[in-house]
Amino acid sequence: MKKIPLLLLFCSLLFSSLSRAQLVIEITNGADQLLPIAVVKFGNEGTEILPDIAQIIESDLKRSGLFDAIPRNVMLSQPTKKENVFYRNWRLLKADYVLIGSTKLLSGDTYEIEFELLNVLAQKNVQNRESIKVRKANFRDAAHYISDKVYELLTGVRGAFSTKILYVTAEGDKASPTFQLQVADADGFNPQVIVESKEPILSPAWSNNGRFISYVMFRDRRPNIFIQELATGKRQRIKSYKGLNGSPSWSPDGKKLALVLSKDDNPEIYVLDIATQKLERITNHYSIDTEPSWEPDGKGIIFTSDRGGNPQIYRVDLVSKSVERVTFEGELNTRARMTPDGRFLVTVQKSNGQYNISLQDMKTGRVQVLTETYLDESPSIAPNGSMVMYATTHNGKGILSVVSVDGLVKYRLPSAAGEVREPSWSPYFK
Amino acid sequence: MSITKLGKIAVVGLSAAWIVGCSTTASETDSSANSAENTESTDQAFGAGEDDSLTSVIIADDAANADENGMSMLDGVETVFYFDFDKSIVRPESREALTKHAQYLVANPDARVVLEGHADERGTREYNMALGERRAKAISRYLTIQGVAASQIESVSFGEEVPLAFGHDDNSWQQNRRVEIRYEK
């Protein structure tokens, strides 16, 4: 029997639990070639009503835009064990794969969940029946774990359903809103408030292993950068300077923080060694240099600069400090993020007066505008490189939206109340 | 105010170069002691901005001289200054009021101001933080050229985080691209 300690750990985190504005998924678009899968309702060997794990898995898979789920109401049977699966029936429903499983109470609030994935045409297991142990409060986590398994088995790409998102909300009176930094599951469920303030909060970011976060919060009407350990809530304020203190970004090894200070008159990129507090200035130009983000290999930092007139993305080599321009299309490009494989650069591009999320192929230079929503900003890439979450404005309200890197899959995460902004997709938790 | 002085200011105000920094000193800004007062005084400043009038209030030189050190010389003087899209150039209509603030600060070397720069919602948030600061520094530079000590001025940016108007249109955006002068007690 396998345990999933990480997921369990996450649920015992010390968050204050103000969870009113849950996010709801709406798929607005989909890919052409979908994998047909039947996610059968999991068996329940007890009498207690349990969360519908199969339902959560099904919406995970659908949200990826790569799967077509066979509706429950057309299923001829709901097998929970392989010996009860009649492959012919599933072939008739045009399902290529069937996921079945069952739940059993072990003791107290701990359950055993078994699941197996079957290939309908080959009439055999894609993977042998697997068993996980989980507390009732963590059923959603268990479902996301199974979704990750299925996704990886069938696409060859690691799933990102068990990841988290950070985002900022502004609620209440618009002239005097309450700002909150929240963390939620990648599907928007289980939102938890990390920090609340009457002064602005912005630029949330994850450390490489997901244990720490950083963000900018105003105090006494001045910006400060904070580092916080998620599990303990322990917080450290980075030494602040006159002027800007912004855009914290964690190095791939988690030891350094790139940030923006204007202590020497105009915004420049600095790198702070967190352990030694040593501060190194990286850029040196009279223009605006801001929005640093590390390359996945840690050798360079990409950032926004208006040194060429309009803001564009540049790259600075951390050894030689030489700077080269990276983006050339569009009226401007800002706040770049790189996919984990270093292949693509995602930016906020302004073209024809519109701000949208664009994707630049770092090999070919080809640029594709991925979104056509309004005032798009703050793109953040899933750790498997498949999806980009970003903030946009819908019906005059700030919401979060997701687009696949091929631009084919789009869905929204509208919130019940207030403005939602600045999503930051977690890495895989280590 | 002499005409030559105005001309000089206009030229510098239109220059895009950044030479003067208001402060280069590092500091721990955990100044929680004065936070309550600050918040109150700033709320008033926001209120002043809402009337959206860009017309300068003209105070006769004679009257100003007669009441050189009093805060009353700033009665009715605009405290919110607006900017063009993606620009940080002090507009001509801002100069008269800014000059009054400069005169007051020169006459009161102990007075301190915080210049709070803001941007509209378009563009990314951290870039707008930089843009808001650039606007605050444009005002700062305008004041220091008229003799205000750099140590009397602090420039802070709120980016697009604290709008005055909440629409998604030109009118709201214009009201939000601003610098507010806040006197610290």
XYZ file of C-alpha atoms in Angstrom:
615
model
C 0.000 0.000 0.000
C 1.379 3.347 -1.005
C 1.061 6.512 1.013
C 0.953 10.018 -0.331
C 2.629 11.905 2.461
C 2.938 15.149 0.618
C -0.754 15.509 0.018
C -1.529 14.660 3.586
C 1.030 17.140 4.759
C -0.525 19.896 2.747
C -3.858 19.540 4.378
C -2.431 19.975 7.828
C -1.030 23.360 6.942
C -1.699 26.212 9.290
C -3.856 28.456 7.205
C -6.645 30.588 8.457
C -9.722 29.167 6.817
C -11.724 31.923 5.195
C -12.919 30.109 2.124
C -15.795 31.970 0.596
C -14.806 32.693 -2.992
C -14.408 29.310 -4.622
C -13.375 29.257 -8.223
C -15.449 27.435 -10.789
C -14.116 25.930 -13.990
C -15.687 26.669 -17.338
C -14.159 25.127 -20.432
C -14.548 27.569 -23.304
C -12.645 25.653 -25.914
C -11.083 22.267 -26.557
C -8.524 20.414 -28.626
C -9.528 18.452 -31.727
C -8.151 14.991 -30.950
C -9.562 13.924 -27.603
C -8.825 10.664 -25.801
C -12.159 9.020 -24.954
C -12.141 7.745 -21.384
C -14.846 6.409 -19.078
C -14.306 7.337 -15.444
C -16.685 5.019 -13.636
C -18.151 6.020 -10.273
C -15.951 4.496 -7.608
C -17.425 1.745 -5.471
C -18.112 2.428 -1.804
C -17.961 -0.608 0.456
C -19.425 1.271 3.405
C -22.719 3.049 3.977
C -21.318 6.530 4.510
C -21.728 9.072 1.710
C -18.267 9.943 0.417
C -16.989 12.625 -1.968
C -17.376 11.572 -5.608
C -13.764 10.861 -6.510
C -14.555 9.809 -10.063
C -16.317 13.126 -10.642
C -13.225 15.072 -9.537
C -10.954 12.931 -11.746
C -13.276 13.369 -14.692
C -13.288 17.161 -14.426
C -9.491 17.180 -14.003
C -9.047 15.196 -17.210
C -11.621 17.232 -19.141
C -9.999 20.475 -17.996
C -6.707 19.395 -19.529
C -8.456 19.601 -22.884
C -6.985 16.240 -23.947
C -9.783 13.921 -22.809
C -13.393 13.303 -23.705
C -15.283 11.714 -20.811
C -18.091 9.240 -21.474
C -21.144 10.560 -19.576
C -22.281 8.436 -16.651
C -25.879 8.242 -17.777
C -24.961 6.283 -20.910
C -22.802 3.761 -19.070
C -24.393 0.296 -19.131
C -22.793 -0.728 -15.867
C -20.581 0.738 -13.143
C -17.979 -1.926 -12.459
C -15.528 -1.378 -9.629
C -13.401 -4.478 -10.252
C -11.750 -5.719 -13.411
C -13.613 -9.053 -13.420
C -16.908 -7.109 -13.816
C -15.724 -5.117 -16.840
C -17.282 -6.157 -20.171
C -14.949 -4.600 -22.699
C -17.455 -4.986 -25.536
C -19.870 -2.616 -23.797
C -17.212 0.050 -23.422
C -16.166 -0.393 -27.045
C -19.747 0.306 -28.056
C -19.572 3.561 -26.112
C -16.353 4.353 -27.997
C -14.309 4.499 -24.806
C -10.631 3.748 -25.372
C -9.910 3.604 -21.644
C -11.858 2.828 -18.511
C -10.874 3.937 -15.023
C -12.462 2.002 -12.174
C -11.939 2.007 -8.434
C -13.384 1.539 -4.986
C -13.225 3.029 -1.508
C -13.080 1.217 1.818
C -12.985 2.542 5.372
C -9.911 1.283 7.193
C -10.201 2.926 10.595
C -11.214 6.253 12.067
C -11.262 8.685 9.158
C -8.711 6.804 7.055
C -9.782 5.144 3.829
C -8.209 2.870 1.303
C -8.800 3.850 -2.300
C -8.032 1.324 -5.050
C -8.025 2.166 -8.729
C -6.969 0.686 -12.058
C -6.847 1.914 -15.615
C -7.919 -0.433 -18.395
C -7.279 -0.347 -22.129
C -10.547 -1.278 -23.865
C -9.111 -2.336 -27.232
C -6.237 -4.349 -25.751
C -8.575 -5.660 -23.016
C -5.936 -5.342 -20.331
C -4.616 -3.099 -17.619
C -2.658 -0.011 -18.577
C -1.401 -0.216 -15.010
C -2.009 -2.709 -12.258
C -4.540 -1.964 -9.541
C -3.013 0.543 -7.138
C -3.995 1.242 -3.559
C -3.594 4.493 -1.624
C -4.417 5.363 1.952
C -6.054 8.721 2.588
C -7.974 10.641 5.227
C -11.497 11.673 4.370
C -10.598 15.362 4.393
C -8.065 14.660 1.641
C -10.277 12.909 -0.881
C -9.824 15.710 -3.399
C -6.062 15.327 -3.108
C -6.408 11.594 -3.679
C -8.517 12.254 -6.770
C -5.905 14.673 -8.156
C -3.218 12.067 -7.464
C -5.150 9.525 -9.546
C -5.725 12.135 -12.281
C -1.966 12.732 -12.405
C -1.398 8.973 -12.801
C -3.934 8.609 -15.600
C -2.681 11.714 -17.368
C 0.922 10.567 -17.301
C 0.097 6.992 -18.362
C -1.899 8.147 -21.358
C -0.030 11.257 -22.500
C 3.518 10.543 -21.356
C 3.592 13.939 -19.661
C 3.592 14.355 -15.900
C 0.243 15.602 -14.621
C -0.098 18.865 -12.717
C -3.459 18.305 -11.048
C -1.935 17.982 -7.572
C -0.315 21.386 -7.767
C -1.476 24.607 -6.129
C -2.000 28.196 -7.159
C -1.343 31.423 -5.315
C -3.339 34.485 -6.212
C -4.344 37.875 -4.839
C -7.917 38.988 -4.259
C -9.332 42.442 -3.604
C -12.744 42.459 -1.978
C -15.141 44.914 -0.453
C -15.475 48.654 -1.024
C -13.510 49.477 -4.160
C -12.128 52.660 -2.649
C -10.841 50.738 0.365
C -10.650 47.050 -0.500
C -9.270 44.219 1.589
C -6.383 42.439 -0.103
C -5.817 38.752 0.457
C -3.107 36.394 -0.658
C -4.694 32.991 -1.091
C -3.549 29.495 -1.968
C -5.869 26.951 -3.585
C -5.745 23.670 -5.455
C -4.945 24.080 -9.145
C -8.643 23.571 -9.901
C -9.564 26.483 -7.638
C -10.929 24.388 -4.770
C -9.896 24.637 -1.117
C -8.929 28.320 -1.111
C -7.089 29.351 2.045
C -6.118 32.848 3.093
C -2.394 33.256 3.733
C -2.228 36.993 4.371
C -4.843 39.713 4.609
C -4.172 43.438 4.491
C -5.842 46.780 3.862
C -2.743 47.753 1.890
C -1.887 46.266 -1.536
C -0.416 42.778 -1.925
C 1.189 41.780 -5.206
C 3.710 39.598 -7.053
C 3.267 36.254 -5.255
C 5.845 33.620 -6.219
C 6.793 30.075 -5.216
C 10.190 28.764 -4.243
C 11.545 25.883 -6.321
C 10.327 23.163 -3.925
C 6.992 24.782 -3.078
C 7.843 25.112 0.606
C 8.299 28.863 0.583
C 6.544 31.734 -1.086
C 7.425 35.365 -1.545
C 5.267 38.396 -2.152
C 5.201 42.168 -2.002
C 3.024 43.784 0.628
C 2.679 47.456 1.446
C 3.166 48.549 5.019
C 2.796 52.154 6.080
C 2.280 52.954 2.414
C 5.643 51.497 1.334
C 6.340 48.214 -0.451
C 8.137 45.389 1.344
C 9.175 41.944 0.135
C 8.298 39.011 2.370
C 9.378 35.375 2.373
C 7.028 32.954 4.089
C 7.170 29.263 4.895
C 3.785 27.843 3.957
C 3.615 25.022 6.484
C 4.458 27.141 9.514
C 3.382 30.610 8.412
C 6.798 31.830 9.555
C 7.546 35.066 7.762
C 10.645 37.097 7.090
C 10.756 40.606 5.731
C 13.569 41.248 3.273
C 15.575 44.361 4.087
C 13.799 47.152 2.275
C 15.107 50.299 0.668
C 13.744 53.667 -0.355
C 11.652 53.367 -3.501
C 10.698 50.145 -5.218
C 10.995 46.782 -3.513
C 9.362 44.411 -5.950
C 9.099 41.451 -8.301
C 10.672 38.748 -6.133
C 11.573 35.641 -8.162
C 13.191 32.477 -6.762
C 16.268 30.971 -8.352
C 15.932 27.352 -9.566
C 18.065 26.166 -6.626
C 15.894 28.087 -4.143
C 18.872 29.889 -2.613
C 18.521 33.276 -4.238
C 15.877 35.836 -4.932
C 15.945 38.136 -7.945
C 14.207 41.400 -7.123
C 13.801 44.995 -8.212
C 15.096 47.933 -6.194
C 15.287 51.596 -7.117
C 17.584 52.513 -4.244
C 20.167 53.794 -6.703
C 17.583 56.043 -8.348
C 15.951 53.899 -11.034
C 14.627 50.355 -11.117
C 17.385 47.757 -11.441
C 17.506 43.972 -11.105
C 19.348 42.648 -8.051
C 20.026 39.127 -6.809
C 19.821 38.497 -3.083
C 21.512 35.484 -1.540
C 18.922 34.521 1.070
C 21.329 32.826 3.489
C 24.099 35.447 3.441
C 21.858 38.459 2.631
C 24.470 39.490 0.082
C 22.945 41.736 -2.545
C 24.354 41.815 -6.061
C 23.323 44.363 -8.652
C 22.696 42.676 -12.014
C 21.546 45.412 -14.402
C 22.890 48.900 -14.844
C 20.832 51.134 -17.062
C 18.979 54.421 -16.646
C 15.767 52.930 -18.029
C 13.218 50.777 -16.209
C 14.524 47.244 -15.597
C 11.957 45.091 -13.825
C 9.990 41.808 -13.698
C 12.974 39.448 -13.432
C 12.430 35.722 -13.881
C 15.099 33.018 -13.808
C 15.835 30.786 -16.727
C 15.222 27.148 -15.777
C 18.973 26.397 -15.811
C 19.713 29.386 -13.577
C 22.325 30.802 -15.930
C 20.433 33.907 -16.880
C 17.546 36.133 -15.906
C 14.921 37.397 -18.300
C 13.433 40.781 -17.496
C 11.436 43.714 -18.830
C 13.248 46.868 -19.887
C 12.255 49.974 -21.804
C 15.890 50.729 -22.704
C 14.958 50.431 -26.376
C 12.054 52.882 -26.080
C 9.114 50.555 -25.496
C 9.217 47.820 -22.887
C 10.551 44.531 -24.281
C 12.029 41.357 -22.833
C 15.794 41.118 -22.385
C 18.102 38.458 -21.054
C 21.063 39.087 -18.785
C 23.778 36.479 -18.392
C 24.560 36.125 -14.701
C 28.265 35.518 -15.248
C 29.179 38.003 -17.958
C 26.308 40.422 -17.142
C 25.896 40.906 -20.884
C 22.373 41.852 -21.934
C 20.592 40.843 -25.128
C 17.124 41.615 -26.379
C 14.789 38.620 -26.679
C 11.425 39.895 -28.002
C 10.882 41.893 -31.159
C 7.231 41.403 -32.127
C 4.373 43.542 -30.866
C 4.298 47.112 -29.557
C 5.590 45.883 -26.237
C 6.309 42.704 -24.283
C 6.418 42.528 -20.494
C 6.575 40.079 -17.574
C 8.095 37.095 -19.340
C 8.083 33.554 -17.958
C 9.902 30.590 -19.470
C 8.534 27.052 -19.752
C 10.408 24.550 -17.543
C 12.145 23.051 -20.594
C 13.355 26.484 -21.678
C 11.713 26.066 -25.067
C 9.044 28.770 -24.905
C 8.813 32.288 -23.558
C 5.408 33.514 -22.424
C 4.894 37.290 -22.275
C 2.192 39.910 -21.983
C 2.252 41.397 -25.457
C 0.549 44.544 -26.630
C -0.492 44.383 -30.264
C -3.041 46.607 -31.962
C -3.720 48.220 -28.617
C -4.676 44.917 -26.958
C -2.839 43.252 -24.092
C -2.727 39.482 -24.577
C -0.639 36.479 -23.597
C 1.820 35.468 -26.287
C 4.165 32.534 -26.716
C 7.555 32.810 -28.360
C 9.398 29.704 -29.529
C 12.972 30.256 -28.356
C 14.321 27.956 -31.089
C 12.475 29.224 -34.133
C 11.559 32.695 -32.901
C 7.961 32.107 -33.978
C 5.448 34.110 -31.928
C 1.842 33.074 -31.343
C -0.745 35.145 -29.487
C -2.568 32.656 -27.254
C -5.439 34.705 -25.870
C -8.012 37.175 -27.081
C -9.462 38.218 -23.742
C -9.262 41.751 -22.305
C -6.334 43.278 -20.393
C -4.520 39.979 -19.934
C -1.585 39.948 -17.515
C 0.457 37.941 -15.003
C 1.011 34.699 -16.962
C 2.187 31.733 -14.891
C 3.131 28.352 -16.342
C 2.148 24.933 -14.970
C 5.181 22.907 -13.849
C 4.643 20.414 -16.683
C 4.691 23.256 -19.206
C 1.253 22.395 -20.572
C -0.861 25.327 -19.431
C -0.573 29.037 -18.748
C -2.741 30.624 -16.073
C -3.198 34.371 -16.321
C -5.299 37.235 -15.027
C -7.818 38.935 -17.264
C -10.851 41.196 -17.088
C -14.269 39.689 -17.741
C -17.485 41.717 -17.420
C -15.451 44.460 -15.758
C -14.086 42.103 -13.116
C -10.661 40.588 -12.566
C -10.692 36.811 -13.014
C -8.210 34.026 -13.661
C -8.096 32.168 -16.943
C -6.089 29.273 -18.341
C -4.862 28.605 -21.857
C -2.863 25.634 -23.125
C 0.532 26.425 -24.636
C -0.829 25.349 -28.034
C -3.671 27.842 -27.600
C -6.367 25.205 -28.169
C -7.702 24.733 -24.656
C -9.128 27.629 -22.679
C -11.036 27.796 -19.451
C -11.933 30.380 -16.854
C -11.813 30.274 -13.100
C -14.420 32.898 -12.208
C -14.695 33.838 -8.566
C -17.830 34.347 -6.557
C -16.876 37.742 -5.193
C -14.287 40.445 -5.612
C -11.337 40.763 -7.942
C -8.944 37.873 -8.500
C -5.499 38.543 -9.928
C -1.844 37.528 -10.176
C -2.002 33.750 -10.286
C 1.218 31.908 -9.547
C 1.283 28.210 -10.378
C 3.235 26.110 -7.900
C 6.113 23.843 -8.868
C 5.891 20.132 -8.122
C 6.179 19.762 -4.367
C 9.400 18.120 -3.256
C 7.814 83.819 -10.107
C 10.005 85.045 -12.922
C 9.391 84.138 -16.523
C 12.920 82.898 -17.080
C 12.604 80.507 -14.210
C 9.394 79.111 -15.623
C 11.047 78.611 -18.987
C 13.907 76.718 -17.471
C 11.563 74.498 -15.554
C 9.568 73.778 -18.654
C 12.641 72.581 -20.499
C 13.798 70.381 -17.687
C 10.309 69.121 -17.080
C 10.097 67.932 -20.663
C 13.479 66.294 -20.602
C 13.361 62.537 -20.405
C 16.725 62.167 -18.716
C 16.939 61.013 -15.112
C 19.684 62.589 -13.185
C 18.519 63.583 -9.771
C 17.696 60.924 -7.255
C 15.697 61.944 -4.252
C 17.380 59.485 -1.971
C 19.897 56.728 -2.143
C 19.989 55.708 1.468
C 18.953 52.258 2.518
C 16.587 52.068 5.411
C 14.516 49.687 7.407
C 11.102 51.158 6.840
C 9.344 49.532 9.713
C 7.976 52.862 10.824
C 4.801 51.535 12.309
C 4.689 54.339 14.860
C 3.190 56.898 12.513
C 1.029 54.586 10.435
C -2.346 55.582 11.805
C -1.789 59.254 11.152
C -0.443 58.600 7.688
C -3.430 56.604 6.642
C -5.777 59.328 7.736
C -4.012 62.144 6.000
C -3.786 60.135 2.785
C -7.461 59.382 2.720
C -7.990 63.114 2.638
C -5.563 63.441 -0.226
C -7.516 60.864 -2.214
C -10.672 62.852 -1.552
C -9.056 65.969 -2.925
C -8.273 64.181 -6.161
C -11.795 63.139 -6.872
C -12.945 66.509 -8.072
C -10.784 65.896 -11.166
C -10.280 69.580 -11.928
C -6.990 70.278 -13.612
C -7.227 74.052 -13.358
C -4.472 75.519 -11.283
C -5.405 77.593 -8.331
C -3.693 80.931 -8.556
C -2.562 82.632 -5.408
C -1.178 86.106 -5.726
C 2.544 86.391 -4.988
C 1.864 89.128 -2.431
C -0.443 86.944 -0.417
C 2.038 84.109 -0.475
C 4.836 86.311 0.793
C 2.695 87.622 3.613
C 2.041 84.097 4.873
C 5.295 82.478 3.890
C 5.636 79.805 6.545
C 2.040 78.901 7.117
C 0.369 75.855 5.671
C -2.392 78.247 4.617
C -0.356 79.242 1.580
C -1.269 75.811 0.249
C -5.005 76.273 0.818
C -6.813 75.215 -2.308
C -3.611 74.255 -4.095
C -3.925 71.081 -6.135
C -2.282 68.003 -4.591
C -2.958 65.544 -7.416
C -1.093 65.797 -10.699
C -2.044 63.881 -13.805
C 0.014 62.278 -16.573
C -0.386 61.078 -20.155
C -0.494 57.381 -21.025
C 2.871 55.675 -20.552
C 4.408 59.095 -19.888
C 6.047 60.686 -16.902
C 6.305 64.277 -18.103
C 4.990 66.976 -15.793
C 2.148 68.675 -17.600
C 2.266 72.462 -18.064
C -0.974 72.911 -16.109
C 0.638 71.244 -13.067
C 3.489 73.736 -12.794
C 1.746 76.567 -11.017
C 0.516 74.403 -8.158
C 3.818 72.543 -7.941
C 5.620 75.839 -7.631
C 3.437 76.700 -4.639
C 4.377 73.409 -3.013
C 8.043 74.095 -3.761
C 7.814 77.563 -2.206
C 6.246 76.140 0.906
C 8.873 73.398 1.210
C 11.723 75.843 0.698
C 10.251 78.137 3.340
C 9.745 75.176 5.683
C 12.887 73.041 5.544
C 11.471 70.741 8.220
C 8.436 69.883 6.128
C 8.473 66.474 4.441
C 6.448 65.228 1.508
C 5.829 61.812 0.068
C 5.126 61.759 -3.650
C 2.872 58.807 -4.364
C 2.941 57.749 -8.016
C 0.177 55.763 -9.680
C -0.528 54.121 -13.039
C -3.670 53.009 -14.822
C -4.623 49.334 -15.006
C -3.215 48.679 -18.474
C 0.080 46.865 -18.665
C 1.625 44.576 -16.079
C 1.610 45.313 -12.380
C 5.311 45.484 -11.616
C 6.007 47.506 -14.733
C 3.316 49.891 -13.542
C 5.068 50.063 -10.177
C 8.124 51.311 -12.037
C 6.029 53.706 -14.093
C 4.366 55.142 -10.977
C 7.762 55.731 -9.441
C 9.026 57.408 -12.582
C 6.101 59.831 -12.356
C 6.745 60.522 -8.687
C 10.385 61.220 -9.524
C 9.383 63.604 -12.299
C 7.502 65.639 -9.693
C 10.390 65.254 -7.256
C 12.794 66.612 -9.825
C 10.488 69.497 -10.542
C 10.503 70.420 -6.854
C 14.254 70.030 -6.288
C 15.027 72.258 -9.247
C 13.112 74.960 -7.445
C 15.295 74.594 -4.412
C 13.534 71.963 -2.347
C 16.091 69.752 -0.586
C 16.107 66.151 -1.792
C 15.957 65.080 1.839
C 12.501 66.645 2.134
C 11.060 64.386 -0.571
C 10.366 60.680 -0.749
C 9.024 59.035 -3.902
C 6.835 55.957 -3.531
C 4.897 54.059 -6.161
C 1.602 52.239 -5.814
C 1.559 51.142 -9.461
C -1.974 50.288 -10.512
C -2.921 48.950 -7.085
C -4.778 51.986 -5.713
C -6.977 53.465 -8.433
C -9.121 56.562 -7.860
C -11.624 55.661 -10.563
C -12.830 52.132 -11.190
C -14.047 52.133 -14.785
C -12.211 50.447 -17.646
C -12.260 53.496 -19.915
C -10.177 56.502 -20.919
C -11.732 58.752 -18.314
C -10.984 56.411 -15.418
C -7.507 55.656 -16.716
C -6.740 59.378 -16.911
C -7.785 59.923 -13.292
C -5.592 57.038 -12.191
C -2.369 58.152 -13.916
C -1.324 60.541 -11.196
C 1.027 61.609 -8.467
C -0.377 62.671 -5.110
C 1.543 64.937 -2.783
C 1.166 63.888 0.819
C 2.634 66.015 3.621
C 4.092 64.022 6.467
C 3.468 65.456 9.896
